[in-house]
Structure formats: C-alpha cells, structure tokens
Coordinates of C-alpha atoms and ligand atoms in Angstrom, one line a residue:
M1 CA -41.7 -18.6 -16.8
Q2 CA -38.4 -20.4 -16.9
T3 CA -35.8 -20.0 -14.2
L4 CA -32.7 -18.6 -15.8
P5 CA -29.3 -20.3 -15.4
R6 CA -26.8 -18.6 -13.1
A7 CA -23.6 -17.6 -14.8
A8 CA -20.1 -16.8 -13.8
V9 CA -17.8 -14.5 -15.8
I10 CA -14.1 -14.9 -15.3
G11 CA -12.4 -11.5 -15.8
A12 CA -13.6 -7.9 -15.8
G13 CA -11.3 -6.6 -18.6
S14 CA -12.9 -4.9 -21.6
S15 CA -14.4 -8.2 -22.7
G16 CA -15.7 -9.4 -19.4
I17 CA -17.5 -6.2 -18.7
A18 CA -19.1 -6.2 -22.1
A19 CA -20.4 -9.7 -21.5
A20 CA -21.4 -8.8 -17.9
K21 CA -23.3 -5.8 -19.2
A22 CA -25.3 -8.0 -21.6
L23 CA -26.2 -10.5 -18.9
H24 CA -27.1 -7.6 -16.6
E25 CA -29.5 -5.9 -19.0
R26 CA -31.0 -9.2 -20.2
G27 CA -31.8 -10.3 -16.6
V28 CA -29.5 -13.3 -16.5
P29 CA -28.2 -13.7 -12.9
F30 CA -24.4 -13.6 -12.8
T31 CA -21.3 -12.9 -10.8
C32 CA -18.1 -11.6 -12.5
F33 CA -14.9 -12.6 -10.8
E34 CA -11.9 -10.3 -11.2
A35 CA -8.4 -10.9 -9.9
S36 CA -7.6 -7.2 -9.7
D37 CA -9.1 -4.4 -7.6
R38 CA -10.5 -2.7 -10.7
V39 CA -11.9 -3.3 -14.2
G40 CA -9.9 -2.7 -17.4
G41 CA -7.4 -5.6 -17.4
N42 CA -4.6 -4.9 -19.9
W43 CA -5.5 -1.2 -20.0
V44 CA -4.7 -0.6 -16.4
F45 CA -1.0 0.5 -16.3
G46 CA 0.7 -1.3 -13.5
N47 CA -2.4 -3.4 -12.9
R48 CA -1.9 -5.2 -9.6
N49 CA -3.0 -8.5 -11.2
G50 CA 0.5 -8.5 -12.8
M51 CA -1.2 -9.3 -16.2
S52 CA -1.1 -6.0 -18.0
A53 CA 1.3 -5.4 -20.8
A54 CA 0.6 -1.7 -20.8
Y55 CA 3.6 0.6 -21.0
R56 CA 3.7 4.2 -19.9
Q57 CA 3.4 5.6 -23.4
L58 CA 0.9 3.1 -24.8
H59 CA -1.9 4.4 -27.0
I60 CA -4.5 2.3 -28.7
N61 CA -3.8 1.5 -32.4
T62 CA -7.4 0.9 -33.3
S63 CA -9.2 4.2 -33.5
R64 CA -11.6 5.6 -30.8
D65 CA -14.7 5.4 -33.0
R66 CA -14.0 1.7 -33.9
M67 CA -13.1 0.7 -30.4
E68 CA -16.0 2.1 -28.4
Y69 CA -19.0 0.0 -27.4
S70 CA -22.0 0.5 -29.6
D71 CA -24.2 2.2 -26.9
Y72 CA -21.5 4.1 -25.0
P73 CA -19.4 6.4 -27.1
M74 CA -16.0 7.5 -25.9
P75 CA -16.0 11.2 -25.1
K76 CA -15.5 13.3 -28.2
S77 CA -12.8 15.2 -26.3
Y78 CA -10.7 12.0 -26.6
P79 CA -8.2 12.0 -29.6
D80 CA -8.4 9.4 -32.3
F81 CA -5.9 7.2 -30.6
P82 CA -6.2 7.8 -26.8
H83 CA -3.6 7.1 -24.2
H84 CA -4.1 4.0 -22.0
T85 CA -5.3 6.2 -19.1
H86 CA -8.2 7.5 -21.2
I87 CA -9.1 3.9 -22.2
A88 CA -9.0 2.6 -18.6
A89 CA -11.2 5.5 -17.4
Y90 CA -13.6 4.8 -20.2
F91 CA -14.1 1.1 -19.1
D92 CA -14.6 2.2 -15.5
A93 CA -17.2 4.7 -16.6
Y94 CA -19.0 2.1 -18.7
V95 CA -19.5 -0.2 -15.7
D96 CA -21.0 2.7 -13.6
H97 CA -23.1 4.0 -16.4
F98 CA -24.8 0.6 -16.9
G99 CA -24.8 0.0 -13.1
F100 CA -23.4 -3.5 -12.6
R101 CA -20.4 -2.9 -10.5
D102 CA -22.1 -4.7 -7.6
A103 CA -22.0 -7.9 -9.6
I104 CA -18.2 -7.8 -9.9
R105 CA -16.3 -9.6 -7.2
F106 CA -12.9 -7.8 -7.1
E107 CA -9.7 -9.3 -5.9
T108 CA -11.1 -12.7 -6.3
R109 CA -9.1 -14.8 -8.8
V110 CA -10.7 -18.0 -10.0
E111 CA -8.1 -20.7 -9.2
R112 CA -10.0 -23.6 -10.7
A113 CA -13.1 -24.2 -12.7
R114 CA -14.3 -27.8 -12.7
R115 CA -17.4 -29.1 -14.4
G116 CA -19.2 -31.8 -12.5
D117 CA -21.0 -34.8 -13.9
D118 CA -24.3 -32.9 -13.6
G119 CA -22.9 -30.1 -15.8
V120 CA -22.7 -27.6 -12.9
W121 CA -19.5 -25.6 -12.7
E122 CA -17.7 -25.5 -9.4
L123 CA -15.4 -22.5 -9.1
M124 CA -12.6 -22.5 -6.5
L125 CA -11.7 -19.0 -5.6
E126 CA -8.5 -17.5 -4.2
D127 CA -10.2 -16.6 -0.9
G128 CA -10.9 -20.3 -0.4
G129 CA -14.5 -20.1 -1.4
V130 CA -16.2 -22.6 -3.7
E131 CA -19.2 -21.5 -5.7
R132 CA -21.4 -23.3 -8.2
F133 CA -22.8 -21.9 -11.5
D134 CA -24.8 -23.2 -14.4
A135 CA -22.8 -21.4 -17.1
L136 CA -19.3 -20.1 -17.4
L137 CA -18.1 -17.2 -19.5
V138 CA -14.3 -17.1 -19.9
A139 CA -13.0 -13.6 -20.5
N140 CA -9.5 -13.9 -18.9
G141 CA -7.7 -12.3 -21.9
H142 CA -5.0 -13.7 -24.1
H143 CA -2.2 -11.2 -24.0
W144 CA -0.7 -11.8 -20.6
D145 CA 1.1 -15.1 -20.8
P146 CA 4.3 -14.3 -22.7
R147 CA 5.5 -16.6 -25.5
W148 CA 9.3 -16.6 -25.5
P149 CA 11.1 -17.8 -28.6
E150 CA 10.6 -21.5 -29.1
P151 CA 13.2 -23.0 -29.0
A152 CA 15.3 -20.4 -27.2
F153 CA 18.2 -19.1 -29.2
P154 CA 21.6 -20.8 -28.9
G155 CA 23.7 -19.0 -26.2
H156 CA 20.7 -17.5 -24.4
D157 CA 21.6 -19.1 -21.1
A158 CA 25.1 -17.6 -21.1
F159 CA 24.2 -14.1 -22.5
A160 CA 25.9 -11.3 -20.5
G161 CA 23.1 -8.8 -21.1
R162 CA 19.5 -8.5 -20.1
Q163 CA 16.7 -10.5 -21.9
M164 CA 13.1 -9.6 -21.4
H165 CA 9.7 -10.1 -23.0
A166 CA 7.6 -7.2 -24.3
H167 CA 5.1 -8.0 -21.6
A168 CA 7.5 -6.8 -18.9
Y169 CA 8.3 -3.5 -20.7
R170 CA 7.0 -0.4 -19.0
D171 CA 9.3 2.6 -19.8
N172 CA 12.2 3.4 -22.1
D173 CA 14.4 4.8 -19.4
I174 CA 15.7 1.2 -18.9
F175 CA 17.4 1.5 -22.4
A176 CA 19.3 4.7 -21.8
D177 CA 22.7 4.6 -23.4
R178 CA 22.5 0.9 -24.1
D179 CA 22.6 -1.2 -27.2
V180 CA 19.2 -2.8 -27.7
V181 CA 17.9 -5.6 -30.0
I182 CA 14.1 -5.8 -30.4
L183 CA 12.8 -9.0 -32.0
G184 CA 9.5 -9.2 -33.9
M185 CA 7.4 -7.4 -36.4
G186 CA 4.2 -7.1 -34.5
N187 CA 2.8 -4.0 -32.8
S188 CA 4.8 -4.5 -29.6
A189 CA 8.1 -4.6 -31.5
M190 CA 7.1 -1.4 -33.4
D191 CA 6.2 0.6 -30.3
I192 CA 9.1 -0.6 -28.2
A193 CA 11.7 -0.1 -30.9
V194 CA 10.5 3.4 -31.5
E195 CA 10.5 4.2 -27.8
A196 CA 14.0 2.6 -27.3
S197 CA 15.3 4.6 -30.3
Y198 CA 15.0 7.9 -28.4
V199 CA 17.2 6.9 -25.5
A200 CA 19.3 3.9 -26.5
R201 CA 22.8 4.1 -27.9
R202 CA 21.8 1.9 -30.8
T203 CA 18.5 0.2 -31.5
F204 CA 18.2 -2.9 -33.8
L205 CA 15.0 -4.3 -35.0
A206 CA 15.3 -8.0 -35.9
A207 CA 12.7 -10.0 -37.8
R208 CA 12.3 -13.5 -39.2
R209 CA 9.6 -12.3 -41.6
G210 CA 8.6 -9.0 -43.2
A211 CA 5.3 -7.2 -42.4
W212 CA 3.3 -4.5 -44.2
I213 CA 3.6 -1.4 -42.0
I214 CA 0.1 0.1 -41.9
P215 CA 0.0 3.8 -41.2
K216 CA -2.4 5.1 -38.6
Y217 CA -3.9 7.6 -41.1
M218 CA -4.7 7.7 -44.8
F219 CA -6.6 10.4 -46.5
G220 CA -6.7 12.2 -43.2
R221 CA -8.7 9.5 -41.5
P222 CA -7.7 6.6 -39.2
V223 CA -7.0 3.7 -41.5
D224 CA -9.5 1.4 -39.7
Q225 CA -12.3 3.8 -40.5
L226 CA -11.8 3.3 -44.3
P227 CA -15.0 1.6 -45.7
Q228 CA -15.0 -2.2 -45.2
D229 CA -18.3 -3.4 -46.4
P230 CA -18.5 -7.1 -45.7
R231 CA -20.8 -7.6 -48.7
V232 CA -17.9 -6.8 -51.0
P233 CA -15.8 -9.9 -51.5
F234 CA -12.7 -10.0 -49.2
K235 CA -10.3 -10.4 -52.2
V236 CA -11.6 -7.2 -53.7
R237 CA -11.2 -5.2 -50.5
Q238 CA -7.8 -6.8 -49.9
R239 CA -6.6 -5.7 -53.3
V240 CA -7.7 -2.1 -52.7
I241 CA -6.1 -1.8 -49.3
H242 CA -3.0 -3.7 -50.2
N243 CA -2.4 -1.3 -53.1
L244 CA -3.1 1.7 -50.9
I245 CA -0.6 0.5 -48.3
R246 CA 2.0 -0.3 -51.0
M247 CA 1.6 3.2 -52.4
H248 CA 1.9 4.7 -49.0
V249 CA 5.0 2.8 -47.7
G250 CA 6.6 1.9 -51.0
D251 CA 9.2 -0.9 -51.2
L252 CA 10.0 -1.9 -47.6
T253 CA 13.4 -3.2 -48.6
R254 CA 14.4 0.4 -49.3
Y255 CA 14.2 0.9 -45.5
G256 CA 16.3 -2.2 -45.0
L257 CA 13.3 -4.3 -43.9
P258 CA 12.5 -7.8 -45.2
K259 CA 10.1 -7.9 -48.1
P260 CA 6.8 -9.3 -46.7
D261 CA 6.0 -12.8 -47.9
H262 CA 2.3 -12.2 -47.9
K263 CA -0.3 -9.6 -48.8
F264 CA -2.2 -7.2 -46.5
G265 CA -4.8 -9.2 -44.5
E266 CA -2.8 -12.4 -44.5
A267 CA -1.0 -11.5 -41.2
H268 CA -2.2 -9.7 -38.1
P269 CA -1.8 -6.0 -39.0
T270 CA 1.3 -4.1 -37.9
V271 CA 0.2 -0.5 -37.4
S272 CA 2.8 2.2 -36.9
G273 CA 2.9 5.8 -37.8
R274 CA 6.5 6.2 -36.5
I275 CA 8.7 3.1 -37.2
L276 CA 9.6 4.0 -40.8
D277 CA 10.5 7.5 -39.8
R278 CA 12.8 6.3 -37.0
I279 CA 14.5 3.9 -39.4
Q280 CA 15.0 6.7 -42.0
H281 CA 16.4 8.9 -39.3
G282 CA 19.0 6.2 -38.7
A283 CA 17.7 5.7 -35.1
I284 CA 16.7 2.1 -35.7
T285 CA 18.7 -0.4 -37.8
P286 CA 16.8 -3.4 -39.3
K287 CA 18.3 -6.8 -39.0
P288 CA 17.3 -10.3 -40.0
N289 CA 16.4 -12.9 -37.4
I290 CA 18.6 -13.6 -34.4
A291 CA 20.9 -16.7 -35.0
G292 CA 22.2 -16.8 -31.5
L293 CA 23.5 -14.9 -28.5
D294 CA 27.2 -14.9 -27.9
G295 CA 28.5 -13.5 -24.6
D296 CA 27.8 -9.8 -24.9
A297 CA 26.7 -9.9 -28.5
V298 CA 23.8 -10.9 -30.8
V299 CA 24.7 -12.8 -34.0
F300 CA 22.1 -12.4 -36.8
D301 CA 21.2 -14.8 -39.6
D302 CA 23.3 -12.8 -42.1
G303 CA 26.4 -13.4 -39.9
S304 CA 26.6 -9.9 -38.6
R305 CA 27.3 -9.4 -35.0
E306 CA 26.4 -6.5 -32.7
H307 CA 27.3 -5.7 -29.1
T308 CA 24.0 -5.9 -27.2
D309 CA 23.0 -4.9 -23.6
D310 CA 19.3 -5.8 -24.0
V311 CA 17.3 -8.2 -26.1
V312 CA 13.5 -7.6 -26.0
Y313 CA 11.5 -10.5 -27.3
C314 CA 8.3 -9.2 -28.8
T315 CA 7.3 -12.7 -29.8
G316 CA 3.7 -12.7 -28.8
Y317 CA 1.5 -14.5 -26.3
R318 CA 0.1 -17.9 -25.4
I319 CA -3.6 -18.5 -24.9
S320 CA -3.9 -19.9 -21.4
F321 CA -6.7 -21.1 -19.1
P322 CA -4.8 -21.9 -15.8
F323 CA -8.1 -22.7 -14.1
F324 CA -9.1 -25.6 -16.4
D325 CA -7.6 -29.1 -16.2
E326 CA -5.4 -29.2 -19.3
D327 CA -6.9 -32.4 -20.5
F328 CA -10.3 -30.8 -20.4
I329 CA -10.0 -27.4 -22.1
A330 CA -6.7 -26.0 -23.4
A331 CA -5.2 -24.3 -26.4
P332 CA -1.9 -26.1 -27.3
D333 CA 0.1 -23.8 -29.7
N334 CA -2.8 -21.3 -29.4
H335 CA -5.1 -23.8 -31.2
I336 CA -8.7 -24.1 -29.9
E337 CA -11.7 -25.0 -31.9
L338 CA -14.9 -23.1 -31.1
F339 CA -18.1 -22.3 -33.0
R340 CA -17.6 -18.7 -34.2
R341 CA -14.9 -18.3 -31.5
V342 CA -17.5 -18.5 -28.6
F343 CA -19.2 -21.9 -28.2
H344 CA -17.3 -25.1 -27.3
P345 CA -18.5 -28.0 -29.5
D346 CA -18.5 -30.5 -26.6
V347 CA -19.3 -28.4 -23.5
D348 CA -22.7 -26.7 -23.8
N349 CA -22.3 -24.3 -20.9
V350 CA -18.9 -22.7 -21.4
F351 CA -18.5 -19.6 -23.6
F352 CA -15.4 -17.7 -24.6
V353 CA -15.5 -13.9 -24.9
A354 CA -13.1 -12.1 -27.2
L355 CA -10.9 -15.1 -27.7
L356 CA -10.2 -13.7 -31.1
Q357 CA -7.6 -11.5 -32.8
P358 CA -9.5 -9.0 -35.0
L359 CA -8.4 -7.0 -37.9
G360 CA -9.9 -4.1 -36.0
A361 CA -10.8 -3.5 -32.4
T362 CA -11.9 -6.1 -29.9
M363 CA -14.5 -4.3 -27.7
P364 CA -17.6 -4.2 -30.1
L365 CA -17.0 -7.9 -30.9
A366 CA -17.0 -8.8 -27.2
E367 CA -20.1 -6.8 -26.8
A368 CA -21.9 -8.7 -29.6
Q369 CA -20.7 -12.0 -28.3
G370 CA -22.1 -11.1 -24.8
Q371 CA -25.5 -10.4 -26.3
W372 CA -25.3 -13.7 -28.3
I373 CA -24.5 -15.7 -25.1
A374 CA -27.4 -14.0 -23.3
D375 CA -29.7 -15.0 -26.2
Y376 CA -28.6 -18.6 -25.7
L377 CA -28.9 -18.7 -22.0
K378 CA -32.4 -17.3 -22.2
G379 CA -33.5 -19.9 -24.8
E380 CA -33.8 -17.2 -27.5
Y381 CA -31.1 -18.7 -29.7
A382 CA -30.5 -22.3 -30.5
L383 CA -27.2 -23.7 -32.0
P384 CA -27.2 -25.3 -35.4
P385 CA -27.5 -29.1 -35.4
R386 CA -24.1 -30.7 -34.4
P387 CA -23.0 -31.8 -37.9
A388 CA -23.5 -28.3 -39.2
L389 CA -21.8 -26.8 -36.2
L390 CA -18.7 -29.0 -36.6
K391 CA -18.6 -28.3 -40.3
D392 CA -18.7 -24.6 -39.6
I393 CA -15.8 -24.9 -37.2
E394 CA -13.8 -27.0 -39.7
D395 CA -14.5 -24.5 -42.5
D396 CA -13.5 -21.6 -40.3
M397 CA -10.2 -23.2 -39.4
A398 CA -9.5 -24.3 -43.0
A399 CA -10.2 -20.7 -44.2
M400 CA -7.8 -19.3 -41.6
R401 CA -5.1 -21.8 -42.5
K402 CA -5.5 -21.0 -46.2
R403 CA -5.4 -17.2 -45.8
Y404 CA -2.9 -16.5 -43.0
V405 CA 0.8 -16.9 -42.7
A406 CA 1.5 -20.1 -40.7
S407 CA 2.3 -18.8 -37.2
K408 CA 1.0 -19.4 -33.7
R409 CA -0.2 -15.8 -33.8
H410 CA -2.7 -16.6 -36.5
T411 CA -5.1 -19.2 -34.9
I412 CA -8.0 -17.0 -33.8
Q413 CA -8.1 -14.3 -36.5
V414 CA -11.3 -12.6 -37.6
D415 CA -12.2 -9.6 -39.7
F416 CA -14.1 -7.0 -37.6
D417 CA -16.9 -6.1 -39.9
D418 CA -17.3 -9.5 -41.4
Y419 CA -17.5 -11.1 -38.0
L420 CA -20.2 -8.7 -36.8
H421 CA -22.2 -9.2 -40.0
A422 CA -22.0 -13.0 -39.8
L423 CA -22.8 -12.9 -36.1
G424 CA -26.0 -10.9 -36.7
K425 CA -27.0 -13.4 -39.4
E426 CA -26.3 -16.3 -37.1
R427 CA -28.3 -14.8 -34.2
R428 CA -31.3 -14.4 -36.5
A429 CA -31.0 -18.0 -37.8
G430 CA -30.6 -19.3 -34.3
A431 CA -33.6 -17.2 -33.1
E432 CA -35.7 -18.9 -35.7
R433 CA -34.5 -22.4 -34.6
A434 CA -35.2 -21.5 -31.0
R435 CA -38.8 -20.4 -32.0
Q436 CA -39.3 -23.8 -33.7
T437 CA -38.3 -25.7 -30.5
G438 CA -40.5 -23.5 -28.2
F439 CA -37.7 -21.3 -26.8
R440 CA -36.4 -24.2 -24.6
A441 CA -33.5 -23.0 -22.5
P442 CA -30.5 -25.2 -23.3
V443 CA -28.7 -24.8 -20.0
A444 CA -30.7 -26.0 -17.0
A445 CA -30.8 -23.8 -13.9
R446 CA -29.6 -26.2 -11.2
A447 CA -27.0 -24.3 -9.2
A448 CA -29.4 -21.8 -7.5
G449 CA -31.9 -24.5 -6.8
E450 CA -29.3 -26.8 -5.1
E451 CA -28.2 -23.9 -2.9
A452 CA -31.8 -23.1 -1.9
A453 CA -32.4 -26.8 -1.1
A454 CA -29.2 -27.0 1.0
A455 CA -30.2 -23.9 2.9
Ligands
FAD1 C1 0.2 -3.8 -25.6 C2 -1.2 -4.1 -26.1 C3 -1.9 -3.2 -26.8 C4 -3.2 -3.5 -27.4 N1 -3.8 -2.6 -28.1 C5 -5.1 -2.8 -28.6 C6 -5.8 -1.9 -29.3 O1 -5.4 -0.8 -29.5 N2 -7.1 -2.2 -29.7 C7 -7.6 -3.4 -29.4 O2 -8.8 -3.7 -29.8 N3 -6.9 -4.4 -28.8 C8 -5.7 -4.1 -28.3 N4 -5.0 -5.1 -27.6 C9 -5.6 -6.4 -27.4 C10 -6.1 -6.5 -25.9 O3 -6.1 -7.9 -25.7 C11 -7.5 -5.9 -25.8 O4 -7.4 -4.5 -26.0 C12 -8.2 -6.1 -24.4 O5 -7.3 -5.8 -23.4 C13 -8.8 -7.4 -24.3 O6 -9.6 -7.4 -23.1 P1 -9.9 -8.7 -22.3 O7 -10.9 -8.4 -21.3 O8 -10.2 -9.8 -23.2 O9 -8.5 -9.1 -21.6 P2 -7.7 -8.4 -20.5 O10 -7.6 -6.9 -20.8 O11 -6.4 -9.1 -20.4 O12 -8.5 -8.6 -19.2 C14 -8.6 -9.9 -18.6 C15 -9.1 -9.7 -17.2 O13 -9.4 -11.0 -16.6 C16 -8.9 -11.0 -15.3 N5 -8.6 -12.4 -15.0 C17 -7.7 -13.2 -15.7 N6 -7.7 -14.4 -15.2 C18 -8.5 -14.4 -14.1 C19 -8.9 -15.4 -13.1 N7 -8.4 -16.6 -13.1 N8 -9.8 -15.0 -12.2 C20 -10.3 -13.7 -12.1 N9 -9.9 -12.8 -13.0 C21 -9.1 -13.1 -14.0 C22 -7.7 -10.1 -15.3 O14 -7.3 -9.6 -14.0 C23 -8.1 -9.0 -16.3 O15 -8.8 -7.9 -15.6 C24 -3.7 -4.8 -27.1 C25 -2.9 -5.7 -26.4 C26 -1.7 -5.4 -26.0 C27 -0.9 -6.5 -25.2
NAP2 N1 -0.3 0.2 -29.6 C1 -1.0 -0.9 -29.6 O1 -2.2 -0.8 -29.7 C2 -0.4 -2.3 -29.5 C3 0.9 -2.4 -29.1 C4 1.5 -3.6 -28.9 C5 0.7 -4.8 -29.1 N2 -0.6 -4.6 -29.5 C6 -1.4 -5.8 -29.7 O2 -1.0 -6.8 -28.8 C7 -1.1 -8.1 -29.4 C8 0.2 -8.8 -29.4 O3 1.1 -8.2 -30.2 P1 2.7 -8.5 -30.2 O4 3.4 -7.7 -31.2 O5 3.1 -8.6 -28.8 O6 2.7 -10.1 -30.7 P2 2.4 -10.7 -32.1 O7 1.4 -9.9 -32.9 O8 2.0 -12.1 -31.8 O9 3.8 -10.6 -32.9 C9 4.8 -11.5 -32.6 C10 6.0 -11.3 -33.5 O10 7.1 -12.0 -33.1 C11 7.6 -12.9 -34.1 N3 8.1 -14.1 -33.5 C12 7.4 -15.0 -32.8 N4 8.3 -16.0 -32.4 C13 9.5 -15.7 -33.0 C14 10.7 -16.4 -33.0 N5 10.9 -17.5 -32.3 N6 11.7 -15.8 -33.7 C15 11.6 -14.6 -34.3 N7 10.4 -14.0 -34.4 C16 9.4 -14.5 -33.7 C17 6.3 -13.1 -35.0 O11 6.7 -13.5 -36.3 P3 5.8 -14.4 -37.2 O12 4.8 -13.5 -37.8 O13 6.8 -15.0 -38.2 O14 5.2 -15.5 -36.3 C18 5.7 -11.7 -34.9 O15 6.4 -10.8 -35.8 C19 -1.7 -7.8 -30.8 O16 -3.1 -7.9 -30.8 C20 -1.3 -6.4 -31.1 O17 -2.1 -5.7 -32.0 C21 -1.1 -3.4 -29.7

C-alpha cells in the first residue's frame, strides 16, 4: 500500500469543486482553500471575494445539458439557459450531494504558494497559517483580473465621463438616460450592450474586429447541442457550422457590423440571441474601434465623434496567479505552456484545472481533468516521456496559433468534444505506461510524514 500524496486545491469555483470531488471519491487526501464564504466563484452574484463578473441578469450561454457535470444532472425544471442564481445553487448542491464540504476551508485565501527544494508546497494563508502539501491544484479562475485596453486610448486620462471594465458591471440602471459606448465583440460586450440599450439614451457598440454572432438556438435546439463528433475532421465540421451560421445571420455588414476576418471556430464564439435584434431596432449603433477619448466624447476610427457619458471596456481578462512568484510560474500575455492544459512541463506536482477557454462549457472539462489528476497522484497514470510531452505542447501551441485569430484571448482554446475525446485516449495510454512501471506514484507523500514526525 502506497501512502498517497496530500493535495491542496486553490479555489472552490465550479472547477475547484469538480477537482475536489474527484480527489474525494478517489481517496486522495486534500484541502480546498476558498477565499469566499461559499462555493461557485464567478456564479455567485456579488460574491464577497470581489472576483465575480456576474451581473444581475446573467444567464449561461452554454446550455444546461452541456454544462452539467456528467454524474450530477441539473434539475430538469431548469430552462436551457438558466439564470446565475440557478447555476450557483447547482454548484452548492453538487458539493453536498457528494459530501466533501468539510474539506473546503472557506474564507481562507492562499496568499503565497512556494515550492521548497524538497518539492513540498508551502502555502501561506490569509489567516497567517502556513501549511505544507505534496501536490497543488490551481483552480483560481481566469475571468476576474480585468484586461483594460493596452495601451490605453489617447485622452483616457482627461475623459469627462465614466470608464469601467465589464468585470465591474452589475446592473443596467447605471446607464439610465446616458450615452454609452461598449467596446468589444465578445460575450460581455453583447450582453452589456443589449442591457444598456433598454435604458440608455444611446448605445454604441465599438469593435476593432468583426465576429460571427452565433444564435442560442438552431433547429429548435441549443446550438451547442448540435452534433460535434470529434472523429469527423474539424475542417468538415467547421464548414457545416460556418455555413449554418452564415445562413442564419446573413451578411453582418447589413447590420452595420464589421465583416469578420475569420471563419467560425477561429475565434472564441460570440453567442447572442438578442444583439442583432437590438441593432435592427435602432437601439444599438455599431461603430468601428475607438480612436481616442476627447473631453466628453469618443472619437472612432472612422473619424465620427459621439458625446459619451460611459465607456465600458469589454476587453477580456488576464490569467493571473498572484500567489506564485512571477519568475516561477506566470502567464505573460495569457501565455502558459502546459501539457493538455493541465501538467506543467517542469514542475511535476502542480496542476491547473480549467485553465482553458472551450468552444463549449467548462465544467465537464474540469471534471475530467480532476479525474486525470487523481489518476496521476495515485500512480494510475504516467506522463509520456519528456521529449514526447514537450512536442505535444509545442504542437498544441502551433495548432492554436495557426487556427485562431491572433489575440491575447486565444491562448488557451480547446474544442469541448475533441478535448474530452483526446483526454480519454491519453488517460488510457498513460494507464498502460503506469502499468509497465509498476504503478509507481510520481509524487512522493512527504508533507504528512513531516508533520507526524514534528508532532
Ligand atoms: C460573465 C461570464 C459568463 C460566463 N458564462 C459562462 C458560461 O455560460 N458557460 C461556461 O462554461 N463558462 C462561462 N464563463 C466562464 C467561467 O470562467 C466559468 O463559467 C467558471 O466560472 C469557471 O470556474 P472556475 O472555478 O475556474 O473559476 P471561478 O468561477 O472564477 O472560481 C475561482 C474560485 O477560486 C477562488 N480563489 C481565487 N483565488 C484564490 C486564492 N488565492 N485563494 C483561495 N481561493 C481563491 C475564488 O474565490 C473563486 O471561488 C463565464 C465567464 C464570465 C466572466
Ligand atoms: N452570458 C454568458 O455566458 C457570458 C457573458 C459574458 C462573458 N462570458 C464569457 O466570459 C469570458 C470573457 O468574455 P469577454 O467578452 O469579457 O472577453 P473576451 O472574450 O476576451 O473578448 C474581448 C473583446 O475585446 C476586444 N478587445 C480586447 N482588447 C481590445 C482593445 N485594446 N481595443 C479594442 N478591442 C479590444 C477583443 O477583440 P479581439 O478579438 O480583436 O482581441 C474581443 O472582442 C468568455 O469565456 C465569455 O464566453 C459569457
């Protein structure tokens, strides 16, 4: 009988709880540290951790049946695209259903995570405590550290109105009877522009690049439930979906939006059932990129100028790990090289959960990653030899660069079904490698032993 390594999980959002549940059911001892007083992370409106981007009217844009964990369906009474309150309640119920709430240490932010020369992690906690672990799972989320325009627009420092990032948006009452410019073509920009358009005097949607607007439904079904068999080559699936979307939305320039410079699947999907409608009602006016801010106005790239009270930068997020020394593990420009988005090539006992941006929902992927990490910690999965692992990472990055529009938002993209399919294959291959080496646990269990000796 091997003694299992003791793991720490940072974060009890939807990803951290999925990983924690896997460790719990596989018998790996762990503690999950959560800065907030509850689970659910981003999905807790007004979360006291200050990290949630949820607004009052937020609904998921990946459908219920695709977002739920594989062994815990969302209630069938939920609609296809539930409200954030439903989603937060679902995560809470998940933890109680599988019975691992006791392993979550609430209101305990991890301030620092330092790996000693012996490989053991030392976590410095906000309550002043220091605890040691053999393995570290990072599930701190990547949609809480706002990325403002880089560089800032000329005139931003003398602008007379209000500038805010989408992360701070909660409710549209702040836009009542004001002139609002929303910047971006991602999902935050779509939702916030639509919400603003019901109360603002005028709403402008500014973009530096066009995007395919994917409807929530096609053929009466949520779009993400259309068949996506990973065994069919991506190019074939892409052509089919691209043509369906083109047929559905038509020529986007007819709405005044920029023509996308890419095909479906080459940018993170922008899903909205309402934006085109609001544009066609004259409630939202598309604009090119912002050229600068000038007093109480915004000047756009086409030279037009509009009086503006509010500019909302829906310009995405940075990947941040405030608890690591920056010269140890960081993601400059959102770039971080990991084996299949989980394993660090140089640090054998740190794992990242849901550090990915799926075409599809996040939760089932975090769940599969949690099981994979549990395999590894139990010695039931062995990584490929280092040259193969490095080549896999390089091939993955090269494929992403080739396929996606060059942008800091496209550094951790995966396709939902393809990722799960490939992960299943890799787990089986790694199980065979583990068998050949006698199921040797790759991470030694030191932390618990040290504590026992000290006691
Ligand atoms: C507005 C918006 C809508 C979205 N809609 C969807 C959607 O419809 N479908 C979808 O699949 N994805 C969606 N996403 C993506 C979103 O990232 C995921 O839904 C999900 O929240 C990811 O969960 P997570 O656990 O990785 O991160 P989070 O939800 O951010 O949770 C991270 C947790 O870690 C904790 N934490 C962070 N740092 C520390 C620390 N140092 N110590 C202790 N605890 C810490 C936080 O308190 C938090 O509880 C959306 C994102 C945004 C911003
Ligand atoms: N209802 C929902 O479920 C919902 C709602 C909101 C958000 N989300 C999710 O939350 C995550 C973040 O979405 P997001 O929309 O906030 O961010 P995002 O997807 O990263 O989109 C950022 C947008 O801002 C643009 N941009 C960035 N910097 C810019 C600059 N300097 N000047 C002009 N434009 C700039 C980007 O353009 P380029 O493409 O050119 O870089 C892109 O259009 C995504 O996973 C999204 O799906 C979901």
